[in-house]
Amino acid sequence: MFDLSTPIENLYLVGPARAKLLKNLGIATLEDLLFYFPRAHSDLSKFVNISELKLGETANIKAKILEIKSFRTKVRRLTLTHALVEDNTGSILCVWFNQPFLSKVLKPHEEFIFSGKVTVAKNKLQLQNPVYEQVKAEQIHTSRLVPIYSLTAHLTQKLLRSIIKTYLDKIHLPEHLPSFILKAEKLLFEDAAVKTFHFPKDYSSLQQAQTRLAFDEIFLTQLRVAQYKKSRQEKTGIKMTVPQQLNDKIASLPFTLTLGQKQALQEILSDFQKPYPANRLLEGDVGSGKTIIAALSMYVAAKNGLQIAFLAPTEVLAKQHYDNLKEFFENSGIATALRTSNNKSKPAQVTFGTHALLERAVKFKNLSLIVIDEQHRFGVEQRSLLKQTNTAHLLTMSATPIPRTLALTLYGDLDLSRLKELPTGRQRIITRIVAEENRSKAYEFIAKQITAGRQTFVICPLIEESDKLGVKSATTEFKKLSEEIFPQFKVGLLHGKLKPQDKESVMQKFKDNQINILVSTSVVEVGVDVPNAAVMMIEGAERFGLAQLHQFRGRVGRSTYKSYCFLFSSDPLALENPRLKVMTESNDGFALAEKDLQIRGSGDLYGTKQSGYDFKIATLTNLDLVERSRQYADELLNPDLSLNSYPLLKLKMHSQPMVHLE
Ligand code: ADP
Ligand code: MG
């Protein structure tokens, strides 16, 4: 007896040795095995007449064995098996190496199907190492669309195929999708889809099978996030009121809020007035002004007597937010504190810090709002920890502009506010790929900018010269720039391995314009705000991803000064690098994200991997499908949050099987 959860070692045909091999592929249960999908199919669906075989093709013939013999070669001592086979149109020799048992299996006068590569020897065509299969009602290794699996050493296609086929024939997968969805989407049953995906009759049925399985991936994800979202809405949160002083606070800012900022703030405030904990993502391109929206939201919570934590991914950033916002709060009588590994002050009403703030040792009295800056920089685990343990309101921010389909899927459990435009008065940042021979011109340009009062970032991929690739390291670059190129200017060095105090003091000096040129690694990637900086120079630019480059560039152009981004590379081909070219063509994070999707495919687009979701069949470019799935999820969950009327669906939701497609 077996069912989907039976461990593979208990399956007939498998046993302990083979189970070990299968486990290398991530297959532990029968369910995993059945959902281990082929990475491709080899089209052997047509028979070819022997007289029509062509050199070099992989062909499929149906032929009778005339004679067969195995023998040892004198040289190299191989065992060869020769079988002469014929059909109505002619004959051909099949040749195998080191499979002496074949002459026992393949008997003269019997008919087999052979498929293999047509090669030539002694001026005659032959089939080399063909796969053979007896003529049966249903072929699985030949004369069809034959599934090709990703393998591991010592496991053959033929063996894996046979095991999978055996169990596909023995089992019926119960249907978990409600019939109204199957009908509306015109989907195959899962049972048929899985069986067809492995052994399709033709390409169009293969396509139908993939459609069904891709639907499952998207729909089950939507169902999970929708269920999470709804269960959050059943928790009790702290209801706030909007204080009268808010308008004065807004009026006292040195700028007027953009329309998008006003709308986002409105959305956050309406979350706060609901009886359950908010969980909102504020998304806006680099420089769109997310921080002030967070600050105003924190202000509201503080005026409601609540305690607030503001988390940043790095100490540099935490300190920067604290410095910039300290007065904003203290002017209104709200106490602030900064807590980092370097600075263990007690939480105040508003506490800034890194994720270390959430450790148990840190005691809050009534932590009710958590703001997370650059949330994509926090790991999946940190985020899920937050999700589970907190009934506090959650406001996360991200400058990662992802296409809407991805946003709905990856952040489907969040409410989404978007800042679509930048504050007015910003100028387009001029971006150029600079060839090595123009390096000195770039340095002259930087010198002029500094003389005019501006500041410059120089980003390097590494801290120390650690490889032979000639990749620039921050330390050597710092030495070169400070001693040889710009001895007349103040050059500073910032990287992740500096002591926290040193990091702080370098950043402080850069902010105060006591450092003209800051040489740094990717620690300045996110959030760093020094409006006087107008040049961003990136060494080894081809080593960074598009999202990261865009983030670096976002460190300049943060005020009204005309700003520049120079991309350098030790690789002469960089001038043609599509990623770098795209940077010179667009300043818009959303447009870049779409381009990235085109260049790279949806694979690891903007950190979908970090999100913890892994789509094997579905592509997330089908917005309609994502939205329909979401509606179905709502339809099911609204009357029945725990899906008690759909036990099979409930089960499926919690046991998403491994799906492999390379
Ligand atoms: P990000 O969205 O990348 O976190 P910030 O919040 O750091 O951007 O804002 C970038 C800069 O724009 C800051 O110096 C901020 O003071 C300024 N800023 C924010 N909102 C406005 C606005 N409405 N008008 C003008 N400047 C603004
Ligand atoms: Mg920011």
XYZ file of C-alpha atoms and ligand atoms in Angstrom, residues 255-258 261 284-292 373-374 399 419 423-424 426 527 529 531 555 558, ligand 1:
53
model
C 8.670 71.745 1.270
C 5.129 70.893 0.269
C 4.248 67.235 -0.013
C 3.699 65.847 -3.488
C 2.962 61.631 -0.673
C 8.618 54.582 -4.273
C 11.658 55.080 -6.410
C 14.921 56.239 -4.912
C 14.542 59.854 -3.791
C 10.760 59.886 -3.965
C 10.497 61.043 -0.365
C 9.352 58.034 1.603
C 11.104 58.979 4.827
C 9.010 62.027 5.580
C 13.148 51.026 5.810
C 14.444 49.233 2.711
C 12.657 51.524 -3.341
C 4.858 57.112 -4.800
C 9.418 65.820 -5.815
C 9.533 68.639 -8.334
C 14.844 67.318 -9.457
C 19.172 55.190 1.667
C 21.152 60.931 1.922
C 22.031 66.169 -0.885
C 22.629 58.711 -3.841
C 18.854 64.495 -4.232
P 13.677 57.863 -0.385
O 12.267 57.708 -0.904
O 14.683 57.369 -1.388
O 13.869 57.275 0.976
P 14.063 60.341 0.963
O 12.909 60.166 1.850
O 15.405 60.142 1.542
O 13.913 59.427 -0.319
O 13.934 61.772 0.282
C 14.903 62.278 -0.598
C 15.089 63.745 -0.397
O 13.926 64.451 -0.846
C 15.269 64.119 1.067
O 16.337 65.048 1.149
C 13.933 64.763 1.440
O 14.059 65.749 2.432
C 13.473 65.374 0.144
N 12.004 65.489 -0.023
C 11.073 64.631 0.416
N 9.839 65.031 0.048
C 9.995 66.175 -0.651
C 9.084 67.077 -1.310
N 7.775 66.884 -1.307
N 9.625 68.141 -1.940
C 10.953 68.340 -1.968
N 11.860 67.540 -1.364
C 11.393 66.471 -0.712
